[in-house]
Amino acid sequence: MENLLEVVHLTKIFTLGSLLSRIRVRAVDDVSFHIKPAEIFTLAGESGCGKTTLARMILGFEEPTSGQILYQGKEIKKRSRVWFSHAIQAIFQDPFGTFNPLRTVDQYFFETIRNYRLAASREEAVRLIAEKLHVVGISIEEFMGKYPNEFSGGQLQRISIARALLTHPQLLIADEPVSMVDASLRMSIVNLFKDLRERMGMSILYITHDLATAYYVGDRIAVMFRGNIVEMGPVEKVLMEPKHPYTQLLRESIPEADPRKRWSSRISLMETEHQEYLRVGCKFAGRCPYVMEICRKQMPELVEIEGVQVRCYKYVDSRG
């Protein structure tokens, strides 16, 4: 089966500082992965690991420094517009930031329909809007003519999803879609993503720092740390039997609902962020309990162990 999307050795370097003291930061560093049709692929990691920069490159907000992005086998090159294809749409973290508070939300829907010439008349446009709103559980009566502040965060995020569905996309990029939604509504939105995959055959790039929803919704997962993918494979294997020391740290940082297993440790992942981005070898070497001398000198390659790819010298001699 042909991959829907392929990211091949993608790198994004930002230059920071003044003319005399510039530093080059690899926000995304030689990242490769693919997404299959009707698959939910999760990109997980702490804030600042590069996952949103990666999404912005796929969508065309940022140009890669090097590497390729291929859609259905064809390379996506420089684009004159951000929404380069009706086949790929996105929803973002803050549903209230998506819509102008001075415009009614239905105006955005009619604007999208006009831009992509999805309907020949207003009546046809209204039918299309009603159809997509129905998918996300909102009626057109409670939608038409209303402003963003007349909806809850959960409703507005569902409306964002409905708007993305107008063009019948094959891939939906969801960047932290439930992090600003009330906890009681998060699972309903996550379940909606699973329903879109199962009923409509849609693929989803689900970007999150929340391992609980990543485990629940994902088919495969890639864990990022400081611009690198450090572990990638089936979500069950990666999160239940983590191999990379960083993935193990993330897994152990989740408090369990068991008073005998109290979460007493304090984890701070941002203490050495600047140094980790500039590190020559493995970027996790400064905190890794298994660090070896070679880890400080050379970046390890991804090796495959038991169906999981892991970027760690600990497993170099164990590859099967």
PDB file of C-alpha atoms in Angstrom:
ATOM      1  CA  MET A   1       0.000   0.000   0.000  1.00  0.00           C
ATOM      2  CA  GLU A   2       1.379   3.385  -1.024  1.00  0.00           C
ATOM      3  CA  ASN A   3       2.173   5.750   1.812  1.00  0.00           C
ATOM      4  CA  LEU A   4      -0.073   8.805   1.964  1.00  0.00           C
ATOM      5  CA  LEU A   5       2.634  11.113   3.334  1.00  0.00           C
ATOM      6  CA  GLU A   6       6.396  10.682   3.611  1.00  0.00           C
ATOM      7  CA  VAL A   7       8.834  12.917   5.446  1.00  0.00           C
ATOM      8  CA  VAL A   8      12.393  12.190   4.310  1.00  0.00           C
ATOM      9  CA  HIS A   9      15.489  13.465   6.188  1.00  0.00           C
ATOM     10  CA  LEU A  10      13.707  16.716   7.018  1.00  0.00           C
ATOM     11  CA  THR A  11      15.790  19.394   8.757  1.00  0.00           C
ATOM     12  CA  LYS A  12      14.977  22.925   9.875  1.00  0.00           C
ATOM     13  CA  ILE A  13      17.751  25.196  11.167  1.00  0.00           C
ATOM     14  CA  PHE A  14      17.001  28.534  12.809  1.00  0.00           C
ATOM     15  CA  THR A  15      19.724  31.164  13.210  1.00  0.00           C
ATOM     16  CA  LEU A  16      19.477  33.015  16.522  1.00  0.00           C
ATOM     17  CA  GLY A  17      21.352  35.913  18.106  1.00  0.00           C
ATOM     18  CA  SER A  18      23.085  39.029  16.798  1.00  0.00           C
ATOM     19  CA  LEU A  19      25.461  39.311  13.844  1.00  0.00           C
ATOM     20  CA  LEU A  20      28.532  38.756  16.036  1.00  0.00           C
ATOM     21  CA  SER A  21      27.144  35.951  18.197  1.00  0.00           C
ATOM     22  CA  ARG A  22      24.900  33.875  15.987  1.00  0.00           C
ATOM     23  CA  ILE A  23      24.046  30.287  16.816  1.00  0.00           C
ATOM     24  CA  ARG A  24      22.371  27.730  14.574  1.00  0.00           C
ATOM     25  CA  VAL A  25      19.682  25.644  16.246  1.00  0.00           C
ATOM     26  CA  ARG A  26      18.421  22.457  14.581  1.00  0.00           C
ATOM     27  CA  ALA A  27      14.765  22.632  15.573  1.00  0.00           C
ATOM     28  CA  VAL A  28      14.080  19.565  13.408  1.00  0.00           C
ATOM     29  CA  ASP A  29      17.089  17.342  12.769  1.00  0.00           C
ATOM     30  CA  ASP A  30      17.077  14.679  10.021  1.00  0.00           C
ATOM     31  CA  VAL A  31      13.542  13.421  10.677  1.00  0.00           C
ATOM     32  CA  SER A  32      11.980  10.671   8.552  1.00  0.00           C
ATOM     33  CA  PHE A  33       8.612   8.923   8.896  1.00  0.00           C
ATOM     34  CA  HIS A  34       5.588   7.951   6.834  1.00  0.00           C
ATOM     35  CA  ILE A  35       1.821   7.918   7.309  1.00  0.00           C
ATOM     36  CA  LYS A  36      -0.322   5.212   5.734  1.00  0.00           C
ATOM     37  CA  PRO A  37      -3.890   5.656   4.427  1.00  0.00           C
ATOM     38  CA  ALA A  38      -6.480   5.401   7.219  1.00  0.00           C
ATOM     39  CA  GLU A  39      -3.850   5.592   9.963  1.00  0.00           C
ATOM     40  CA  ILE A  40      -3.486   7.761  13.057  1.00  0.00           C
ATOM     41  CA  PHE A  41       0.217   8.541  13.405  1.00  0.00           C
ATOM     42  CA  THR A  42       1.140  10.243  16.665  1.00  0.00           C
ATOM     43  CA  LEU A  43       4.060  12.624  17.095  1.00  0.00           C
ATOM     44  CA  ALA A  44       4.732  12.937  20.815  1.00  0.00           C
ATOM     45  CA  GLY A  45       7.181  14.834  22.988  1.00  0.00           C
ATOM     46  CA  GLU A  46       7.582  17.704  25.406  1.00  0.00           C
ATOM     47  CA  SER A  47       6.956  21.327  24.434  1.00  0.00           C
ATOM     48  CA  GLY A  48       9.821  22.663  22.338  1.00  0.00           C
ATOM     49  CA  CYS A  49      10.910  19.307  20.885  1.00  0.00           C
ATOM     50  CA  GLY A  50      10.226  20.366  17.281  1.00  0.00           C
ATOM     51  CA  LYS A  51       6.936  18.640  16.569  1.00  0.00           C
ATOM     52  CA  THR A  52       5.018  21.840  15.779  1.00  0.00           C
ATOM     53  CA  THR A  53       7.843  23.123  13.548  1.00  0.00           C
ATOM     54  CA  LEU A  54       7.601  19.824  11.695  1.00  0.00           C
ATOM     55  CA  ALA A  55       3.843  20.280  11.221  1.00  0.00           C
ATOM     56  CA  ARG A  56       4.378  23.847   9.995  1.00  0.00           C
ATOM     57  CA  MET A  57       6.771  22.582   7.324  1.00  0.00           C
ATOM     58  CA  ILE A  58       4.274  19.975   6.135  1.00  0.00           C
ATOM     59  CA  LEU A  59       1.589  22.665   5.928  1.00  0.00           C
ATOM     60  CA  GLY A  60       3.860  25.186   4.210  1.00  0.00           C
ATOM     61  CA  PHE A  61       4.193  27.753   7.005  1.00  0.00           C
ATOM     62  CA  GLU A  62       7.948  27.041   7.130  1.00  0.00           C
ATOM     63  CA  GLU A  63      10.350  26.019   4.371  1.00  0.00           C
ATOM     64  CA  PRO A  64      12.664  23.116   5.234  1.00  0.00           C
ATOM     65  CA  THR A  65      16.389  23.753   5.354  1.00  0.00           C
ATOM     66  CA  SER A  66      16.834  20.347   3.734  1.00  0.00           C
ATOM     67  CA  GLY A  67      14.935  17.133   3.129  1.00  0.00           C
ATOM     68  CA  GLN A  68      11.739  16.214   1.321  1.00  0.00           C
ATOM     69  CA  ILE A  69       8.003  16.016   1.956  1.00  0.00           C
ATOM     70  CA  LEU A  70       6.117  13.670  -0.370  1.00  0.00           C
ATOM     71  CA  TYR A  71       2.361  13.327  -0.734  1.00  0.00           C
ATOM     72  CA  GLN A  72       1.220  10.154  -2.507  1.00  0.00           C
ATOM     73  CA  GLY A  73       4.749   9.727  -3.811  1.00  0.00           C
ATOM     74  CA  LYS A  74       5.069  13.240  -5.259  1.00  0.00           C
ATOM     75  CA  GLU A  75       7.364  15.814  -3.694  1.00  0.00           C
ATOM     76  CA  ILE A  76       5.744  18.912  -2.241  1.00  0.00           C
ATOM     77  CA  LYS A  77       7.988  21.813  -3.213  1.00  0.00           C
ATOM     78  CA  LYS A  78       7.767  25.546  -2.554  1.00  0.00           C
ATOM     79  CA  ARG A  79       4.190  26.674  -2.424  1.00  0.00           C
ATOM     80  CA  SER A  80       2.608  30.015  -3.180  1.00  0.00           C
ATOM     81  CA  ARG A  81      -0.098  29.500  -0.571  1.00  0.00           C
ATOM     82  CA  VAL A  82      -0.150  27.975   2.875  1.00  0.00           C
ATOM     83  CA  TRP A  83      -3.056  25.586   2.270  1.00  0.00           C
ATOM     84  CA  PHE A  84      -1.262  23.881  -0.612  1.00  0.00           C
ATOM     85  CA  SER A  85      -3.885  21.191  -1.161  1.00  0.00           C
ATOM     86  CA  HIS A  86      -7.506  20.544  -0.363  1.00  0.00           C
ATOM     87  CA  ALA A  87      -6.372  17.010   0.552  1.00  0.00           C
ATOM     88  CA  ILE A  88      -4.483  18.146   3.689  1.00  0.00           C
ATOM     89  CA  GLN A  89      -6.092  20.315   6.357  1.00  0.00           C
ATOM     90  CA  ALA A  90      -5.218  21.231   9.931  1.00  0.00           C
ATOM     91  CA  ILE A  91      -6.663  22.117  13.307  1.00  0.00           C
ATOM     92  CA  PHE A  92      -4.686  23.844  16.028  1.00  0.00           C
ATOM     93  CA  GLN A  93      -4.309  24.032  19.776  1.00  0.00           C
ATOM     94  CA  ASP A  94      -6.383  27.114  20.596  1.00  0.00           C
ATOM     95  CA  PRO A  95      -9.885  26.972  19.078  1.00  0.00           C
ATOM     96  CA  PHE A  96     -10.535  30.591  20.076  1.00  0.00           C
ATOM     97  CA  GLY A  97      -7.379  31.697  18.247  1.00  0.00           C
ATOM     98  CA  THR A  98      -8.635  30.098  15.037  1.00  0.00           C
ATOM     99  CA  PHE A  99     -11.585  32.466  14.606  1.00  0.00           C
ATOM    100  CA  ASN A 100     -11.768  36.259  14.644  1.00  0.00           C
ATOM    101  CA  PRO A 101     -14.076  37.222  17.542  1.00  0.00           C
ATOM    102  CA  LEU A 102     -15.614  39.962  15.367  1.00  0.00           C
ATOM    103  CA  ARG A 103     -16.780  37.541  12.644  1.00  0.00           C
ATOM    104  CA  THR A 104     -19.477  34.905  12.836  1.00  0.00           C
ATOM    105  CA  VAL A 105     -18.118  31.378  12.498  1.00  0.00           C
ATOM    106  CA  ASP A 106     -20.315  30.557   9.495  1.00  0.00           C
ATOM    107  CA  GLN A 107     -18.483  33.218   7.468  1.00  0.00           C
ATOM    108  CA  TYR A 108     -15.336  31.079   7.638  1.00  0.00           C
ATOM    109  CA  PHE A 109     -17.214  28.086   6.261  1.00  0.00           C
ATOM    110  CA  PHE A 110     -18.702  30.006   3.334  1.00  0.00           C
ATOM    111  CA  GLU A 111     -15.270  31.521   2.640  1.00  0.00           C
ATOM    112  CA  THR A 112     -13.647  28.062   2.479  1.00  0.00           C
ATOM    113  CA  ILE A 113     -16.413  26.826   0.165  1.00  0.00           C
ATOM    114  CA  ARG A 114     -15.883  29.815  -2.154  1.00  0.00           C
ATOM    115  CA  ASN A 115     -12.091  29.470  -2.178  1.00  0.00           C
ATOM    116  CA  TYR A 116     -12.225  25.791  -3.126  1.00  0.00           C
ATOM    117  CA  ARG A 117     -15.384  26.102  -5.293  1.00  0.00           C
ATOM    118  CA  LEU A 118     -17.121  23.367  -3.342  1.00  0.00           C
ATOM    119  CA  ALA A 119     -20.690  24.437  -4.060  1.00  0.00           C
ATOM    120  CA  ALA A 120     -22.549  26.036  -6.964  1.00  0.00           C
ATOM    121  CA  SER A 121     -25.160  27.846  -4.832  1.00  0.00           C
ATOM    122  CA  ARG A 122     -25.758  29.044  -1.303  1.00  0.00           C
ATOM    123  CA  GLU A 123     -28.309  26.267  -0.762  1.00  0.00           C
ATOM    124  CA  GLU A 124     -25.737  23.665  -1.760  1.00  0.00           C
ATOM    125  CA  ALA A 125     -23.167  25.314   0.509  1.00  0.00           C
ATOM    126  CA  VAL A 126     -25.572  25.202   3.469  1.00  0.00           C
ATOM    127  CA  ARG A 127     -26.226  21.494   2.839  1.00  0.00           C
ATOM    128  CA  LEU A 128     -22.473  20.814   2.796  1.00  0.00           C
ATOM    129  CA  ILE A 129     -21.960  22.763   6.024  1.00  0.00           C
ATOM    130  CA  ALA A 130     -24.834  20.939   7.721  1.00  0.00           C
ATOM    131  CA  GLU A 131     -23.382  17.583   6.632  1.00  0.00           C
ATOM    132  CA  LYS A 132     -19.945  18.309   8.117  1.00  0.00           C
ATOM    133  CA  LEU A 133     -21.382  19.784  11.312  1.00  0.00           C
ATOM    134  CA  HIS A 134     -23.461  16.623  11.742  1.00  0.00           C
ATOM    135  CA  VAL A 135     -20.248  14.545  11.661  1.00  0.00           C
ATOM    136  CA  VAL A 136     -18.911  16.443  14.695  1.00  0.00           C
ATOM    137  CA  GLY A 137     -22.236  16.464  16.552  1.00  0.00           C
ATOM    138  CA  ILE A 138     -23.379  20.062  16.038  1.00  0.00           C
ATOM    139  CA  SER A 139     -26.619  21.133  14.369  1.00  0.00           C
ATOM    140  CA  ILE A 140     -26.684  23.906  11.804  1.00  0.00           C
ATOM    141  CA  GLU A 141     -29.409  25.691  13.794  1.00  0.00           C
ATOM    142  CA  GLU A 142     -27.128  26.210  16.780  1.00  0.00           C
ATOM    143  CA  PHE A 143     -24.276  27.242  14.460  1.00  0.00           C
ATOM    144  CA  MET A 144     -25.526  29.814  11.936  1.00  0.00           C
ATOM    145  CA  GLY A 145     -25.004  33.490  12.683  1.00  0.00           C
ATOM    146  CA  LYS A 146     -23.127  32.983  15.966  1.00  0.00           C
ATOM    147  CA  TYR A 147     -19.818  34.425  17.132  1.00  0.00           C
ATOM    148  CA  PRO A 148     -16.925  32.375  18.593  1.00  0.00           C
ATOM    149  CA  ASN A 149     -17.609  33.515  22.166  1.00  0.00           C
ATOM    150  CA  GLU A 150     -21.085  31.957  21.994  1.00  0.00           C
ATOM    151  CA  PHE A 151     -19.546  28.469  21.960  1.00  0.00           C
ATOM    152  CA  SER A 152     -17.571  26.501  24.532  1.00  0.00           C
ATOM    153  CA  GLY A 153     -13.977  25.541  23.799  1.00  0.00           C
ATOM    154  CA  GLY A 154     -15.020  21.972  23.037  1.00  0.00           C
ATOM    155  CA  GLN A 155     -17.768  23.097  20.640  1.00  0.00           C
ATOM    156  CA  LEU A 156     -15.418  25.491  18.878  1.00  0.00           C
ATOM    157  CA  GLN A 157     -12.790  22.802  18.416  1.00  0.00           C
ATOM    158  CA  ARG A 158     -15.443  20.554  16.882  1.00  0.00           C
ATOM    159  CA  ILE A 159     -16.398  23.411  14.585  1.00  0.00           C
ATOM    160  CA  SER A 160     -12.738  23.740  13.573  1.00  0.00           C
ATOM    161  CA  ILE A 161     -12.736  20.046  12.672  1.00  0.00           C
ATOM    162  CA  ALA A 162     -15.958  20.448  10.666  1.00  0.00           C
ATOM    163  CA  ARG A 163     -14.436  23.334   8.730  1.00  0.00           C
ATOM    164  CA  ALA A 164     -11.375  21.206   7.921  1.00  0.00           C
ATOM    165  CA  LEU A 165     -13.687  18.439   6.650  1.00  0.00           C
ATOM    166  CA  LEU A 166     -15.323  20.706   4.056  1.00  0.00           C
ATOM    167  CA  THR A 167     -12.652  19.911   1.448  1.00  0.00           C
ATOM    168  CA  HIS A 168     -12.897  16.141   2.054  1.00  0.00           C
ATOM    169  CA  PRO A 169      -9.228  15.898   3.112  1.00  0.00           C
ATOM    170  CA  GLN A 170      -7.314  12.640   3.163  1.00  0.00           C
ATOM    171  CA  LEU A 171      -4.966  13.847   5.890  1.00  0.00           C
ATOM    172  CA  LEU A 172      -5.827  15.917   8.950  1.00  0.00           C
ATOM    173  CA  ILE A 173      -2.986  17.472  10.949  1.00  0.00           C
ATOM    174  CA  ALA A 174      -4.114  17.958  14.546  1.00  0.00           C
ATOM    175  CA  ASP A 175      -1.603  19.982  16.583  1.00  0.00           C
ATOM    176  CA  GLU A 176      -2.308  19.616  20.333  1.00  0.00           C
ATOM    177  CA  PRO A 177      -6.060  19.634  19.583  1.00  0.00           C
ATOM    178  CA  VAL A 178      -7.292  18.838  23.114  1.00  0.00           C
ATOM    179  CA  SER A 179      -4.715  20.570  25.328  1.00  0.00           C
ATOM    180  CA  MET A 180      -6.907  23.682  25.770  1.00  0.00           C
ATOM    181  CA  VAL A 181     -10.220  21.821  25.913  1.00  0.00           C
ATOM    182  CA  ASP A 182     -11.939  21.012  29.195  1.00  0.00           C
ATOM    183  CA  ALA A 183     -10.879  17.595  30.497  1.00  0.00           C
ATOM    184  CA  SER A 184     -14.453  16.298  30.421  1.00  0.00           C
ATOM    185  CA  LEU A 185     -14.629  16.912  26.647  1.00  0.00           C
ATOM    186  CA  ARG A 186     -11.198  15.688  25.570  1.00  0.00           C
ATOM    187  CA  MET A 187     -12.149  12.072  25.034  1.00  0.00           C
ATOM    188  CA  SER A 188     -15.145  13.007  22.882  1.00  0.00           C
ATOM    189  CA  ILE A 189     -12.816  14.838  20.473  1.00  0.00           C
ATOM    190  CA  VAL A 190     -10.232  12.033  20.543  1.00  0.00           C
ATOM    191  CA  ASN A 191     -13.024   9.532  19.823  1.00  0.00           C
ATOM    192  CA  LEU A 192     -14.071  11.728  16.910  1.00  0.00           C
ATOM    193  CA  PHE A 193     -10.597  11.285  15.373  1.00  0.00           C
ATOM    194  CA  LYS A 194     -10.918   7.513  15.675  1.00  0.00           C
ATOM    195  CA  ASP A 195     -14.351   7.714  14.070  1.00  0.00           C
ATOM    196  CA  LEU A 196     -12.989   9.781  11.159  1.00  0.00           C
ATOM    197  CA  ARG A 197     -10.365   7.113  10.535  1.00  0.00           C
ATOM    198  CA  GLU A 198     -12.803   4.208  10.751  1.00  0.00           C
ATOM    199  CA  ARG A 199     -15.816   5.678   8.929  1.00  0.00           C
ATOM    200  CA  MET A 200     -14.133   7.963   6.391  1.00  0.00           C
ATOM    201  CA  GLY A 201     -10.739   6.299   5.952  1.00  0.00           C
ATOM    202  CA  MET A 202      -8.980   9.517   6.935  1.00  0.00           C
ATOM    203  CA  SER A 203      -5.359   9.630   8.061  1.00  0.00           C
ATOM    204  CA  ILE A 204      -4.450  11.845  11.014  1.00  0.00           C
ATOM    205  CA  LEU A 205      -1.133  13.258  12.180  1.00  0.00           C
ATOM    206  CA  TYR A 206      -1.899  13.655  15.884  1.00  0.00           C
ATOM    207  CA  ILE A 207       0.628  15.913  17.652  1.00  0.00           C
ATOM    208  CA  THR A 208       0.638  15.872  21.433  1.00  0.00           C
ATOM    209  CA  HIS A 209       2.632  15.911  24.659  1.00  0.00           C
ATOM    210  CA  ASP A 210      -0.056  13.822  26.385  1.00  0.00           C
ATOM    211  CA  LEU A 211       0.958  10.158  26.355  1.00  0.00           C
ATOM    212  CA  ALA A 212      -2.445   9.028  27.637  1.00  0.00           C
ATOM    213  CA  THR A 213      -4.343  10.285  24.587  1.00  0.00           C
ATOM    214  CA  ALA A 214      -1.418   9.246  22.352  1.00  0.00           C
ATOM    215  CA  TYR A 215      -1.791   5.674  23.582  1.00  0.00           C
ATOM    216  CA  TYR A 216      -5.569   5.724  23.235  1.00  0.00           C
ATOM    217  CA  VAL A 217      -5.836   7.159  19.738  1.00  0.00           C
ATOM    218  CA  GLY A 218      -2.636   6.228  17.901  1.00  0.00           C
ATOM    219  CA  ASP A 219      -1.762   3.325  15.617  1.00  0.00           C
ATOM    220  CA  ARG A 220       1.934   4.163  15.458  1.00  0.00           C
ATOM    221  CA  ILE A 221       3.927   6.745  17.393  1.00  0.00           C
ATOM    222  CA  ALA A 222       7.180   8.687  17.035  1.00  0.00           C
ATOM    223  CA  VAL A 223       8.713  10.171  20.183  1.00  0.00           C
ATOM    224  CA  MET A 224      10.709  13.365  19.603  1.00  0.00           C
ATOM    225  CA  PHE A 225      13.441  14.913  21.725  1.00  0.00           C
ATOM    226  CA  ARG A 226      15.200  18.160  20.780  1.00  0.00           C
ATOM    227  CA  GLY A 227      14.493  17.827  17.080  1.00  0.00           C
ATOM    228  CA  ASN A 228      15.218  14.100  16.732  1.00  0.00           C
ATOM    229  CA  ILE A 229      12.946  11.079  16.598  1.00  0.00           C
ATOM    230  CA  VAL A 230      14.375   8.839  19.326  1.00  0.00           C
ATOM    231  CA  GLU A 231      11.851   5.985  19.168  1.00  0.00           C
ATOM    232  CA  MET A 232       9.183   4.991  16.660  1.00  0.00           C
ATOM    233  CA  GLY A 233       6.871   2.032  16.187  1.00  0.00           C
ATOM    234  CA  PRO A 234       3.471   0.581  17.141  1.00  0.00           C
ATOM    235  CA  VAL A 235       2.007   2.635  19.989  1.00  0.00           C
ATOM    236  CA  GLU A 236       1.492  -0.430  22.203  1.00  0.00           C
ATOM    237  CA  LYS A 237       5.151  -1.454  21.990  1.00  0.00           C
ATOM    238  CA  VAL A 238       6.643   2.014  22.294  1.00  0.00           C
ATOM    239  CA  LEU A 239       4.615   3.153  25.302  1.00  0.00           C
ATOM    240  CA  MET A 240       4.204  -0.129  27.174  1.00  0.00           C
ATOM    241  CA  GLU A 241       7.731  -1.441  26.542  1.00  0.00           C
ATOM    242  CA  PRO A 242       9.800   1.731  25.950  1.00  0.00           C
ATOM    243  CA  LYS A 243      13.406   1.175  24.905  1.00  0.00           C
ATOM    244  CA  HIS A 244      14.962   4.625  24.622  1.00  0.00           C
ATOM    245  CA  PRO A 245      15.936   6.142  28.015  1.00  0.00           C
ATOM    246  CA  TYR A 246      13.977   9.309  27.196  1.00  0.00           C
ATOM    247  CA  THR A 247      10.810   7.381  26.350  1.00  0.00           C
ATOM    248  CA  GLN A 248      11.265   5.426  29.585  1.00  0.00           C
ATOM    249  CA  LEU A 249      11.526   8.730  31.478  1.00  0.00           C
ATOM    250  CA  LEU A 250       8.332  10.020  29.877  1.00  0.00           C
ATOM    251  CA  ARG A 251       6.545   6.768  30.659  1.00  0.00           C
ATOM    252  CA  GLU A 252       7.671   6.794  34.288  1.00  0.00           C
ATOM    253  CA  SER A 253       6.630  10.432  34.725  1.00  0.00           C
ATOM    254  CA  ILE A 254       2.944   9.485  34.403  1.00  0.00           C
ATOM    255  CA  PRO A 255       1.529   9.092  37.938  1.00  0.00           C
ATOM    256  CA  GLU A 256      -0.383   5.843  38.417  1.00  0.00           C
ATOM    257  CA  ALA A 257      -3.716   5.583  40.221  1.00  0.00           C
ATOM    258  CA  ASP A 258      -2.164   3.421  42.914  1.00  0.00           C
ATOM    259  CA  PRO A 259      -1.293   4.788  46.388  1.00  0.00           C
ATOM    260  CA  ARG A 260       1.515   2.214  46.635  1.00  0.00           C
ATOM    261  CA  LYS A 261       3.182   3.761  43.602  1.00  0.00           C
ATOM    262  CA  ARG A 262       3.279   7.404  44.533  1.00  0.00           C
ATOM    263  CA  TRP A 263       4.867   9.775  42.065  1.00  0.00           C
ATOM    264  CA  SER A 264       7.494  11.293  44.348  1.00  0.00           C
ATOM    265  CA  SER A 265      10.141  12.312  41.811  1.00  0.00           C
ATOM    266  CA  ARG A 266      10.283  15.739  40.221  1.00  0.00           C
ATOM    267  CA  ILE A 267      11.063  15.862  36.526  1.00  0.00           C
ATOM    268  CA  SER A 268      12.338  18.983  34.795  1.00  0.00           C
ATOM    269  CA  LEU A 269      12.955  18.526  31.094  1.00  0.00           C
ATOM    270  CA  MET A 270      13.859  22.110  30.307  1.00  0.00           C
ATOM    271  CA  GLU A 271      16.915  22.647  32.538  1.00  0.00           C
ATOM    272  CA  THR A 272      19.507  22.196  29.801  1.00  0.00           C
ATOM    273  CA  GLU A 273      17.426  22.870  26.704  1.00  0.00           C
ATOM    274  CA  HIS A 274      19.909  25.245  25.077  1.00  0.00           C
ATOM    275  CA  GLN A 275      22.859  22.865  25.461  1.00  0.00           C
ATOM    276  CA  GLU A 276      20.837  19.867  24.278  1.00  0.00           C
ATOM    277  CA  TYR A 277      19.908  21.509  20.991  1.00  0.00           C
ATOM    278  CA  LEU A 278      23.575  22.354  20.329  1.00  0.00           C
ATOM    279  CA  ARG A 279      25.000  19.010  21.471  1.00  0.00           C
ATOM    280  CA  VAL A 280      27.168  17.222  18.888  1.00  0.00           C
ATOM    281  CA  GLY A 281      26.327  13.631  19.844  1.00  0.00           C
ATOM    282  CA  CYS A 282      23.133  12.275  21.369  1.00  0.00           C
ATOM    283  CA  LYS A 283      21.093  15.195  22.685  1.00  0.00           C
ATOM    284  CA  PHE A 284      19.942  13.149  25.659  1.00  0.00           C
ATOM    285  CA  ALA A 285      23.504  12.255  26.719  1.00  0.00           C
ATOM    286  CA  GLY A 286      23.602  14.882  29.481  1.00  0.00           C
ATOM    287  CA  ARG A 287      20.824  13.111  31.411  1.00  0.00           C
ATOM    288  CA  CYS A 288      21.022   9.514  30.232  1.00  0.00           C
ATOM    289  CA  PRO A 289      21.790   6.905  32.941  1.00  0.00           C
ATOM    290  CA  TYR A 290      23.347   4.618  30.277  1.00  0.00           C
ATOM    291  CA  VAL A 291      25.561   7.240  28.592  1.00  0.00           C
ATOM    292  CA  MET A 292      28.758   6.010  26.909  1.00  0.00           C
ATOM    293  CA  GLU A 293      31.681   7.989  25.558  1.00  0.00           C
ATOM    294  CA  ILE A 294      30.533   7.597  21.962  1.00  0.00           C
ATOM    295  CA  CYS A 295      27.163   9.123  22.884  1.00  0.00           C
ATOM    296  CA  ARG A 296      28.878  12.471  23.524  1.00  0.00           C
ATOM    297  CA  LYS A 297      30.717  12.439  20.178  1.00  0.00           C
ATOM    298  CA  GLN A 298      28.374  11.065  17.531  1.00  0.00           C
ATOM    299  CA  MET A 299      24.621  10.955  16.995  1.00  0.00           C
ATOM    300  CA  PRO A 300      23.363   7.353  17.008  1.00  0.00           C
ATOM    301  CA  GLU A 301      21.386   6.066  14.037  1.00  0.00           C
ATOM    302  CA  LEU A 302      17.896   4.615  14.259  1.00  0.00           C
ATOM    303  CA  VAL A 303      18.171   0.831  14.632  1.00  0.00           C
ATOM    304  CA  GLU A 304      15.281  -1.625  14.571  1.00  0.00           C
ATOM    305  CA  ILE A 305      14.717  -3.821  17.630  1.00  0.00           C
ATOM    306  CA  GLU A 306      11.632  -6.063  17.898  1.00  0.00           C
ATOM    307  CA  GLY A 307       9.655  -4.013  15.384  1.00  0.00           C
ATOM    308  CA  VAL A 308      10.556  -0.665  16.983  1.00  0.00           C
ATOM    309  CA  GLN A 309      13.099   1.855  15.725  1.00  0.00           C
ATOM    310  CA  VAL A 310      15.235   3.357  18.475  1.00  0.00           C
ATOM    311  CA  ARG A 311      18.047   5.918  18.316  1.00  0.00           C
ATOM    312  CA  CYS A 312      20.403   4.670  21.042  1.00  0.00           C
ATOM    313  CA  TYR A 313      23.878   3.094  21.153  1.00  0.00           C
ATOM    314  CA  LYS A 314      22.623   0.792  23.892  1.00  0.00           C
ATOM    315  CA  TYR A 315      20.910  -1.269  21.181  1.00  0.00           C
ATOM    316  CA  VAL A 316      23.428  -1.042  18.316  1.00  0.00           C
ATOM    317  CA  ASP A 317      24.843  -4.529  18.992  1.00  0.00           C
ATOM    318  CA  SER A 318      21.345  -5.976  19.541  1.00  0.00           C
ATOM    319  CA  ARG A 319      19.750  -5.176  16.195  1.00  0.00           C
ATOM    320  CA  GLY A 320      17.954  -8.096  14.631  1.00  0.00           C
TER     321      GLY A 320
END
